[in-house]
mmCIF file of C-alpha atoms in Angstrom:
data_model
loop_
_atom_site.group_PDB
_atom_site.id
_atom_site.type_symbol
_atom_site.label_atom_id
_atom_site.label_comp_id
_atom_site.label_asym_id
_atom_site.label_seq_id
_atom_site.Cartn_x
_atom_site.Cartn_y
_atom_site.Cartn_z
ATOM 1 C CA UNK J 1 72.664 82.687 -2.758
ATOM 2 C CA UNK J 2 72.604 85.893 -4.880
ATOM 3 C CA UNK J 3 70.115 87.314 -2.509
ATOM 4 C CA UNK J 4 72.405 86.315 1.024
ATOM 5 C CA UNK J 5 75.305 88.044 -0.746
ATOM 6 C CA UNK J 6 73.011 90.983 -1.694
ATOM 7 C CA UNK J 7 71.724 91.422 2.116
ATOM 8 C CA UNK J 8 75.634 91.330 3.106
ATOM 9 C CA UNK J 9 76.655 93.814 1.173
ATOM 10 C CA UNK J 10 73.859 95.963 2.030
ATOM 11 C CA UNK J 11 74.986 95.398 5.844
ATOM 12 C CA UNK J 12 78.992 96.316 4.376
ATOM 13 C CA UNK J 13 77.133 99.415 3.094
ATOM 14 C CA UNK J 14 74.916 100.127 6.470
ATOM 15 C CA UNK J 15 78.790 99.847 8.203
ATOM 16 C CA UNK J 16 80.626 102.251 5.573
ATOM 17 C CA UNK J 17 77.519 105.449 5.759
ATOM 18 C CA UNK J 18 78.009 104.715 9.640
ATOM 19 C CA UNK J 19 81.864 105.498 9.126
ATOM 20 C CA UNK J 20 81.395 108.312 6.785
ATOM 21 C CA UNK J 21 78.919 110.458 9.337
ATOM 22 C CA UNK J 22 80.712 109.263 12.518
ATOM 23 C CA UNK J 23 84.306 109.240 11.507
ATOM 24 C CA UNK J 24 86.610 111.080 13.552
ATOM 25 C CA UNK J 25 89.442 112.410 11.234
ATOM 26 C CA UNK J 26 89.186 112.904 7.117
ATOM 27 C CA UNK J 27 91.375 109.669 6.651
ATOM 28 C CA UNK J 28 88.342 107.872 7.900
ATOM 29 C CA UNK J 29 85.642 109.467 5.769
ATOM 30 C CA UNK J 30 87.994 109.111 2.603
ATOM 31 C CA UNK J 31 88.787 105.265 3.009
ATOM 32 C CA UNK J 32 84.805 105.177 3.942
ATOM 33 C CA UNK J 33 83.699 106.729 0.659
ATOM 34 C CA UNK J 34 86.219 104.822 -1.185
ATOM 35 C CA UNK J 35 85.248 101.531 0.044
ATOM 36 C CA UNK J 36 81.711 102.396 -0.377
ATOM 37 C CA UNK J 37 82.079 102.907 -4.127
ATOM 38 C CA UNK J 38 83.620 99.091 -3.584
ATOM 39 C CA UNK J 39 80.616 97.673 -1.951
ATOM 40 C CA UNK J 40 78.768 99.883 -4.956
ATOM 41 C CA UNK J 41 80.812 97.739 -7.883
ATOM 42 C CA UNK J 42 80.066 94.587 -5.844
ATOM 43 C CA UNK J 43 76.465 95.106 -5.629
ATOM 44 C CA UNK J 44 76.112 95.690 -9.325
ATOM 45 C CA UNK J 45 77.529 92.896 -9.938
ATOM 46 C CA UNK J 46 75.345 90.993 -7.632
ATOM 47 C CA UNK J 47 72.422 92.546 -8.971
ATOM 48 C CA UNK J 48 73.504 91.901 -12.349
ATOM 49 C CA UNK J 49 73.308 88.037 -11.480
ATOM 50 C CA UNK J 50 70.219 88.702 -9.444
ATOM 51 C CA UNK J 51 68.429 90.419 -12.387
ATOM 52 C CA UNK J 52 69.179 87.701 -14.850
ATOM 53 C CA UNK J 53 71.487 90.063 -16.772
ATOM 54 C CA UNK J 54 75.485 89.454 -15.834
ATOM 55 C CA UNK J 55 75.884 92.116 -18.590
ATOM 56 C CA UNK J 56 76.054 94.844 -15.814
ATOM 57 C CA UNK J 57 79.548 93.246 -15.192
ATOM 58 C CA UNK J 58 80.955 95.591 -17.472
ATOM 59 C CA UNK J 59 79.370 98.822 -15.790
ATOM 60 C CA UNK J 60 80.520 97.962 -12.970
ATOM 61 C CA UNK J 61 84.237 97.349 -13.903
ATOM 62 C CA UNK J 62 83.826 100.965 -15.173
ATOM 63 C CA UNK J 63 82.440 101.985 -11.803
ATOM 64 C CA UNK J 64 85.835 100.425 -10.587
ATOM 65 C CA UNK J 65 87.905 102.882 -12.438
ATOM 66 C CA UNK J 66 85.942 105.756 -11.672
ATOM 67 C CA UNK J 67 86.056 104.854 -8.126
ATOM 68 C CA UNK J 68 89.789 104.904 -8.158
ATOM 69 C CA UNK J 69 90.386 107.874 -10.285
ATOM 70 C CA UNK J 70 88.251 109.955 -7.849
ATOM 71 C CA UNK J 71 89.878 108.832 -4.642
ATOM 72 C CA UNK J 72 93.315 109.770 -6.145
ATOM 73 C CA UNK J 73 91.750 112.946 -7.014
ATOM 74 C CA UNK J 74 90.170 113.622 -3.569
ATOM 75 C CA UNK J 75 93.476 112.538 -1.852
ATOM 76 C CA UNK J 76 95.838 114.454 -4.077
ATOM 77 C CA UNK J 77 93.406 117.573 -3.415
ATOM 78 C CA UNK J 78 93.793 117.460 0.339
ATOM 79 C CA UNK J 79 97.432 116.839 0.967
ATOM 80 C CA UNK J 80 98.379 119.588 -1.907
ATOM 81 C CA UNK J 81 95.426 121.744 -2.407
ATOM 82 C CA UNK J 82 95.066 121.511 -5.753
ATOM 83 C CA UNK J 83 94.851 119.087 -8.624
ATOM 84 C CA UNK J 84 97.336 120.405 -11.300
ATOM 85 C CA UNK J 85 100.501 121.181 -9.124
ATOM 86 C CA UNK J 86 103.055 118.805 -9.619
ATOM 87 C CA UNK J 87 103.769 116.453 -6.973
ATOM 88 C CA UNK J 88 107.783 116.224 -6.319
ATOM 89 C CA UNK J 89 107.754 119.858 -5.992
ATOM 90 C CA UNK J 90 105.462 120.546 -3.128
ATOM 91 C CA UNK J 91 105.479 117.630 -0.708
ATOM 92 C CA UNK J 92 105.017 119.570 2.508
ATOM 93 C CA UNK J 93 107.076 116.229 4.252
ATOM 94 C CA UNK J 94 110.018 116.493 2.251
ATOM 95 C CA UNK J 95 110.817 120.205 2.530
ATOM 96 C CA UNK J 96 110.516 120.191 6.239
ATOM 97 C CA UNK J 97 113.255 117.210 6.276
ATOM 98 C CA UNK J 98 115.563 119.697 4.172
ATOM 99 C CA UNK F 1 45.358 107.447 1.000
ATOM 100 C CA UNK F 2 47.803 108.310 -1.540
ATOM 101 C CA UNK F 3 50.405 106.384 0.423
ATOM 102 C CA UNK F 4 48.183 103.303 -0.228
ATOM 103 C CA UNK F 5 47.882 104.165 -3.913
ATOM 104 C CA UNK F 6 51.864 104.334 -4.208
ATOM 105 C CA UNK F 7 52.283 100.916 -2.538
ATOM 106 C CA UNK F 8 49.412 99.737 -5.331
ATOM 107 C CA UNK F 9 51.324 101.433 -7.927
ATOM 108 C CA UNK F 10 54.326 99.952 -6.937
ATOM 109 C CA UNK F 11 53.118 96.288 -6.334
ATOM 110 C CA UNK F 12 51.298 96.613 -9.810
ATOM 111 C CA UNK F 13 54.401 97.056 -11.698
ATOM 112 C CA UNK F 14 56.384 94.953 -10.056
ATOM 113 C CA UNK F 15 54.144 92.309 -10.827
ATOM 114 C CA UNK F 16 53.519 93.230 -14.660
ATOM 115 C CA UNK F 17 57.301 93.478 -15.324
ATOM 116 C CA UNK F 18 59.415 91.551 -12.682
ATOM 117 C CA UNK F 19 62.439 91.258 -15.817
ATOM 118 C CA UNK F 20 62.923 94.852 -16.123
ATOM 119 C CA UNK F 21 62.826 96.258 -12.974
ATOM 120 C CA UNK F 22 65.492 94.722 -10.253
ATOM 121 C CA UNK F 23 64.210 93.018 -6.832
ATOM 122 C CA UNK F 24 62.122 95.654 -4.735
ATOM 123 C CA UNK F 25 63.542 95.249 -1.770
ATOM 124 C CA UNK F 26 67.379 96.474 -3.523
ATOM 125 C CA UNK F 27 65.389 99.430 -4.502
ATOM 126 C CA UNK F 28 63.399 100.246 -1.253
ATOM 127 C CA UNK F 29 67.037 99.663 0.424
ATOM 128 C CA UNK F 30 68.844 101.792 -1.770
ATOM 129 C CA UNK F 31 66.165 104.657 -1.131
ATOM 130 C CA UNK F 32 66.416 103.911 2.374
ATOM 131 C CA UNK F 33 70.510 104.539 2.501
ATOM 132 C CA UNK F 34 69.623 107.909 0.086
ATOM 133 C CA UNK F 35 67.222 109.358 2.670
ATOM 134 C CA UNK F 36 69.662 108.212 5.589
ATOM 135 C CA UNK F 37 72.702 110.273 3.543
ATOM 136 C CA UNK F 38 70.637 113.837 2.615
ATOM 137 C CA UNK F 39 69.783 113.664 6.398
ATOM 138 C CA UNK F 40 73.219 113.281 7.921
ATOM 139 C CA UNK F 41 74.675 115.488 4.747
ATOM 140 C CA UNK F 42 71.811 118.365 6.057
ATOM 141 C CA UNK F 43 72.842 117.906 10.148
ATOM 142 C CA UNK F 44 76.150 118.048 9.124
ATOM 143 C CA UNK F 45 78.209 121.252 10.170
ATOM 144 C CA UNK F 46 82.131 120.237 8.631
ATOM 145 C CA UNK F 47 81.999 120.815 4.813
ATOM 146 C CA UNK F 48 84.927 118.424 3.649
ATOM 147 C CA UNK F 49 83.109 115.512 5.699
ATOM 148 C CA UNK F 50 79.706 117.067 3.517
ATOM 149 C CA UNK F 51 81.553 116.528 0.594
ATOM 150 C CA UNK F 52 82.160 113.012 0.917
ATOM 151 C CA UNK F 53 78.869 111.940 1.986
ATOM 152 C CA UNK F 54 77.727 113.905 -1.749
ATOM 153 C CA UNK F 55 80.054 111.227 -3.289
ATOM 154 C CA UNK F 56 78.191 108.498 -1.348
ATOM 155 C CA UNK F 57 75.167 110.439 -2.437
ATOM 156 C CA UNK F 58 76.236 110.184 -6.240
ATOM 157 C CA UNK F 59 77.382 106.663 -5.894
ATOM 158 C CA UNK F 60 74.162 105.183 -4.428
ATOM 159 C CA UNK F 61 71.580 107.195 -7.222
ATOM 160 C CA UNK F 62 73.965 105.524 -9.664
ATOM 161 C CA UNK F 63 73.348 102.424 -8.042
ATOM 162 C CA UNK F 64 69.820 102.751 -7.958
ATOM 163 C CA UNK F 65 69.727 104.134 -11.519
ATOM 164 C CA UNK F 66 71.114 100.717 -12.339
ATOM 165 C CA UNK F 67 68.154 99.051 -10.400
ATOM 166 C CA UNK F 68 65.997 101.094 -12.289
ATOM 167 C CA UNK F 69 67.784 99.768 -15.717
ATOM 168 C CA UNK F 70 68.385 103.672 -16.414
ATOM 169 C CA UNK F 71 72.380 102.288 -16.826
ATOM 170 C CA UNK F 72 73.585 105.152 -18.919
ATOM 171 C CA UNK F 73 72.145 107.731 -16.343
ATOM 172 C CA UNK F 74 74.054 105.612 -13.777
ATOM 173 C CA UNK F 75 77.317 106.143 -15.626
ATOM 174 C CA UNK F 76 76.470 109.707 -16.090
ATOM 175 C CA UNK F 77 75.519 109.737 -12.400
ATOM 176 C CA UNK F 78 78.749 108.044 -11.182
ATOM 177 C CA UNK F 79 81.398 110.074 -13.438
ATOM 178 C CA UNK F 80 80.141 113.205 -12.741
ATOM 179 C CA UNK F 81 78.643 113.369 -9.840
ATOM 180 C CA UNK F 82 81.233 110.988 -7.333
ATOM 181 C CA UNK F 83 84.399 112.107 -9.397
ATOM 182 C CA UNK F 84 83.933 115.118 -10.807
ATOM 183 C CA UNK F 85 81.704 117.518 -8.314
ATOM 184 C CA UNK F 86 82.999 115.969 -5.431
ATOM 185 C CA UNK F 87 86.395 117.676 -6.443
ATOM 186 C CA UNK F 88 84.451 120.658 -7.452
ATOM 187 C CA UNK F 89 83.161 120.785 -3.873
ATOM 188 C CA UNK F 90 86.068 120.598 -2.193
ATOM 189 C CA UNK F 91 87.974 123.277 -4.596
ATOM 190 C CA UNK F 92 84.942 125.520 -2.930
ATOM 191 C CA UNK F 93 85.996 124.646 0.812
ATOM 192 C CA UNK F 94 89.064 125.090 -0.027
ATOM 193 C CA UNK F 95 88.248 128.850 -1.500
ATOM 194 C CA UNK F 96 86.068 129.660 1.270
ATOM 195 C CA UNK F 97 84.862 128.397 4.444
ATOM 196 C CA UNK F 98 85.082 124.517 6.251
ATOM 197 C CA UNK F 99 82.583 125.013 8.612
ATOM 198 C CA UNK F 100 78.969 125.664 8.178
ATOM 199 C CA UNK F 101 77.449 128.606 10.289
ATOM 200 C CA UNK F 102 74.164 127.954 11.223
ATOM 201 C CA UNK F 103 71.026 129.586 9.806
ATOM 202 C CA UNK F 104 68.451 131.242 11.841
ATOM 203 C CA UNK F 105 64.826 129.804 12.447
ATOM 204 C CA UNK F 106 63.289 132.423 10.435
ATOM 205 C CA UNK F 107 65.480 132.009 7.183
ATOM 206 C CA UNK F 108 64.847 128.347 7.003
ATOM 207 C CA UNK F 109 60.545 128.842 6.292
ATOM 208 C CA UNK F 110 60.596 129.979 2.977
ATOM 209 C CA UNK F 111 63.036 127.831 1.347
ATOM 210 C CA UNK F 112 61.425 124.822 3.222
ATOM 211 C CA UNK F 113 57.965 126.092 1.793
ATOM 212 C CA UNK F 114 59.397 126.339 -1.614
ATOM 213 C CA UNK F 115 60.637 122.441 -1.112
ATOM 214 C CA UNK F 116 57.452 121.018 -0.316
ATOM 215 C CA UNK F 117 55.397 123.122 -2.874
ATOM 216 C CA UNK F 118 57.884 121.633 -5.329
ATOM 217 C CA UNK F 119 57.960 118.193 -4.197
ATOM 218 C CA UNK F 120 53.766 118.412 -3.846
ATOM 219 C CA UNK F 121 53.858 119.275 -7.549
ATOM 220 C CA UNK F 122 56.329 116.270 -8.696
ATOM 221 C CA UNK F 123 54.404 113.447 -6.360
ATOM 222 C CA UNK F 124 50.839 114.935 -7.736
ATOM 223 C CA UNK F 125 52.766 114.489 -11.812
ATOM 224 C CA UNK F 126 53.818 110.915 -11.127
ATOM 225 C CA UNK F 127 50.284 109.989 -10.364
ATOM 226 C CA UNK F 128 49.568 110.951 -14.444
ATOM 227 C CA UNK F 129 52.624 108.577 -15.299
ATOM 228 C CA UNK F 130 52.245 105.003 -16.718
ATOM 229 C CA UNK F 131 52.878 102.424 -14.796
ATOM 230 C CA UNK F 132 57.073 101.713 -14.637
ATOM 231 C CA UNK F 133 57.743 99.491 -18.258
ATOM 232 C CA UNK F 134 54.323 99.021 -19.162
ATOM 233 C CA UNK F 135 54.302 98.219 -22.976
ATOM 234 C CA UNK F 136 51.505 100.503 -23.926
ATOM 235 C CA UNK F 137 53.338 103.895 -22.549
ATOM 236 C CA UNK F 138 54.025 106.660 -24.876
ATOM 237 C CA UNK F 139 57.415 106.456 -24.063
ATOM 238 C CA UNK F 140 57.280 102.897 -25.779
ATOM 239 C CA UNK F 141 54.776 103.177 -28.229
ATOM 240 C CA UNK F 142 55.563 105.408 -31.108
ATOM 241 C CA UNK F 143 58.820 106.305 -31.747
ATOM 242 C CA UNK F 144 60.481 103.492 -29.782
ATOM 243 C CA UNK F 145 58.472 100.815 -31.490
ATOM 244 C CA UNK F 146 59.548 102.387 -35.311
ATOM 245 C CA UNK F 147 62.708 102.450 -33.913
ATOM 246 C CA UNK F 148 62.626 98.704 -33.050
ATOM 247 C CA UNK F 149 61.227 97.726 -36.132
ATOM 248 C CA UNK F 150 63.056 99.796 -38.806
ATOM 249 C CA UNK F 151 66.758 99.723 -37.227
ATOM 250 C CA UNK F 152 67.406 96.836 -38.679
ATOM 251 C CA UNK F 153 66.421 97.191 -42.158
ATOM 252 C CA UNK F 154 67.276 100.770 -42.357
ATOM 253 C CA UNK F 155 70.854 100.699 -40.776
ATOM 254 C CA UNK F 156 73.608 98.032 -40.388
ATOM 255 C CA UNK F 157 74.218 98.729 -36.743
ATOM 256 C CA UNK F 158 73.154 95.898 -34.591
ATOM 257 C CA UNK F 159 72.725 98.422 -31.351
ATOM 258 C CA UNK F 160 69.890 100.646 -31.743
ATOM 259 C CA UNK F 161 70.679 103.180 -29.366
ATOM 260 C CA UNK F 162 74.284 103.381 -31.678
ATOM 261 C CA UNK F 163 72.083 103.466 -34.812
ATOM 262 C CA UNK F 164 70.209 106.672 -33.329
ATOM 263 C CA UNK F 165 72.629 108.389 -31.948
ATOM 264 C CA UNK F 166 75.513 108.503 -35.029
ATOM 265 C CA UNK F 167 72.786 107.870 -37.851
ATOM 266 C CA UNK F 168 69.396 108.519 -37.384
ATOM 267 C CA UNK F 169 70.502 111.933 -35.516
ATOM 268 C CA UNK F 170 73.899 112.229 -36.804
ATOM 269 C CA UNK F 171 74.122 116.165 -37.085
ATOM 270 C CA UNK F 172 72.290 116.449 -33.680
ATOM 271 C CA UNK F 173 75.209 114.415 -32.147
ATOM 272 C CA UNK F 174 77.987 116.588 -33.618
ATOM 273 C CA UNK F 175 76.187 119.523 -32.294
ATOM 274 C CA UNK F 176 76.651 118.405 -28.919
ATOM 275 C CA UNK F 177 80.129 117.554 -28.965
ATOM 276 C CA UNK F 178 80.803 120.637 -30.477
ATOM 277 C CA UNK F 179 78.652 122.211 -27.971
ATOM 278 C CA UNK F 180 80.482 120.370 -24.979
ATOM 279 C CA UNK F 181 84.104 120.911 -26.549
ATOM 280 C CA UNK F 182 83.684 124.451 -26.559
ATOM 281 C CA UNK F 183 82.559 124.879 -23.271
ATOM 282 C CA UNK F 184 85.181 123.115 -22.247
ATOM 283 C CA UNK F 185 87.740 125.038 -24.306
ATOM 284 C CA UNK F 186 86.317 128.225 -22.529
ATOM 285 C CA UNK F 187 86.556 127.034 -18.955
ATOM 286 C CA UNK F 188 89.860 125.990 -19.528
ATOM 287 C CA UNK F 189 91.088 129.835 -20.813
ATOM 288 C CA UNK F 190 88.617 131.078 -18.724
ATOM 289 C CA UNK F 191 90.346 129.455 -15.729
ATOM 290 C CA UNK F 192 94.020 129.191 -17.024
ATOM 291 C CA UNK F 193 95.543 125.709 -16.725
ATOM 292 C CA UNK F 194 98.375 125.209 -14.109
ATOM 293 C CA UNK F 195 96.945 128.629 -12.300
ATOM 294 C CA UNK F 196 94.349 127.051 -10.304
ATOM 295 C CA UNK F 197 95.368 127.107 -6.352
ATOM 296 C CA UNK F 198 93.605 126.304 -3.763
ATOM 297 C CA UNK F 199 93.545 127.988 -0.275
ATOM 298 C CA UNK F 200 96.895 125.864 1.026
ATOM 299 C CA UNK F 201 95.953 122.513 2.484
ATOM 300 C CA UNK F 202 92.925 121.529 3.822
ATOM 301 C CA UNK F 203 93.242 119.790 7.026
ATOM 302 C CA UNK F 204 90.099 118.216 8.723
ATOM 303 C CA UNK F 205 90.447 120.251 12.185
ATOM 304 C CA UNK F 206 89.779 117.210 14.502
ATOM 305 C CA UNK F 207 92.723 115.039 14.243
#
């Protein structure tokens, strides 16, 4: 059973690279990388079972965090260029409904 | 010829150790996806779509690091090189350019000399190495096996790699952090904190 989840998450993954290359605006290619670090916890996890060794649970919960930390820190990049201004001050939306 | 001698290797220690290592075919698939990403992230032109395919990059040589049972290399792999450089990367299309010009033919033969020179020399070294886990490696033998058998007695920490890294080389460790916390205290007045801006926002160019 471990191995039939394996082989679908390797499909998920297969689906997400696909996205990344092909993906027509950077909303796409963010939500791809971001749900490939997903399918990257998952598959630890899996092959934590699959190894004999659920240990690797706790990696992966720490792959979890990462994984959200740096998607926050990719998205806050591109919408204000920069990773230490602060956010109320330039939100390019709210100034232009001033 | 040495393709057959790879699959040999590789069938050998998969049979001699089938604990350590994780299932073949995660690892064969996992290579598979690598090679697949370095291609697309070389074809591609757009540097912000570059940069996330390096994060898938980082994420999937964690992954495999894990197959590999190298975990702490995974976690090294994962913080640094999907959070941290992939922001790093993108600060540098932000300062400079999006797009990728392209290179001429004749600029391309010496660096792709240089890559297979290099990557001759590394297959032609792993044909000296001992077979992945094998019990009799140097890697295993000497120090490891002291290590093994005096941790216990020696030191009251149950986890070995703890016991070596705050006890057995103590001073070493506090070197490092020392080492790491000043660089980091230097790029930070090097670089100012709260004056880093980027080049304005950094919109994709398609949508």
């Amino acid at each position: 059973m471990f191995a039939a989840t394996t082989l679908a998450l390797g499909v998920a993954m297969i689906l997400m690279l696909i996205r990344a290359v092909l993906g027509p605006t950077v909303y796409d290619r963010v939500l791809a990388v971001n749900s490939f670090g997903t399918k990257t916890v998952l598959l630890l996890g899996v092959l934590g079972f699959l190894m004999g060794r659920p240990a690797f649970l706790d990696i992966a919960l720490l792959y979890a965090l990462i994984n959200f930390v740096g998607t926050i820190a990719i998205l806050k990049f591109f919408r204000y260029g920069g990773l230490m201004t602060a956010m109320d001050d330039e939100d390019p939306i709210r100034q232009e409904g001033r | 010829m040495m393709m057959a001698d790879e699959q040999a290797a590789v069938a050998q220690a998969a049979e001699s150790v089938p604990a350590v290592s994780g299932p073949i075919f995660v690892e064969i698939f996992l290579l598979a996806l690598l090679f697949a990403t370095a291609i697309s992230m070389i074809r591609m032109r757009q540097l912000f779509s570059v940069a996330m395919l390096s994060g898938i990059y980082s994420l999937l040589s964690a992954a495999f690091f894990v197959a590999l049972d190298a975990v702490d290399v995974a976690f090294t792999e994962a913080a640094v090189g999907a959070g941290i450089s992939t922001v790093l990367i993108l600060t540098g299309v932000a300062l400079t350019a999006k797009w990728e010009m392209p290179v001429d033919r004749e600029r391309q033969i010496l660096p792709l000399a240089i890559v297979i020179v290099t990557g001759g020399a590394l297959f032609y070294a792993t044909l000296d190495m001992p077979a992945f886990g094998e019990a009799t490696a140097p890697a295993n033998a000497y120090v490891g096996q002291a290590y093994i058998d005096q941790t216990p007695t020696d030191i009251d920490v149950p986890n070995i790699v703890t016991a070596v890294l705050a006890s057995y080389r103590g001073f070493d460790t506090m070197g490092e952090v020392v080492v790491v916390f000043t660089a980091g205290l230097a790029c930070l007045l090097l670089l100012g904190v709260g004056a880093i801006r980027g080049g304005g926002r950094n919109d994709d160019g398609e949508h």
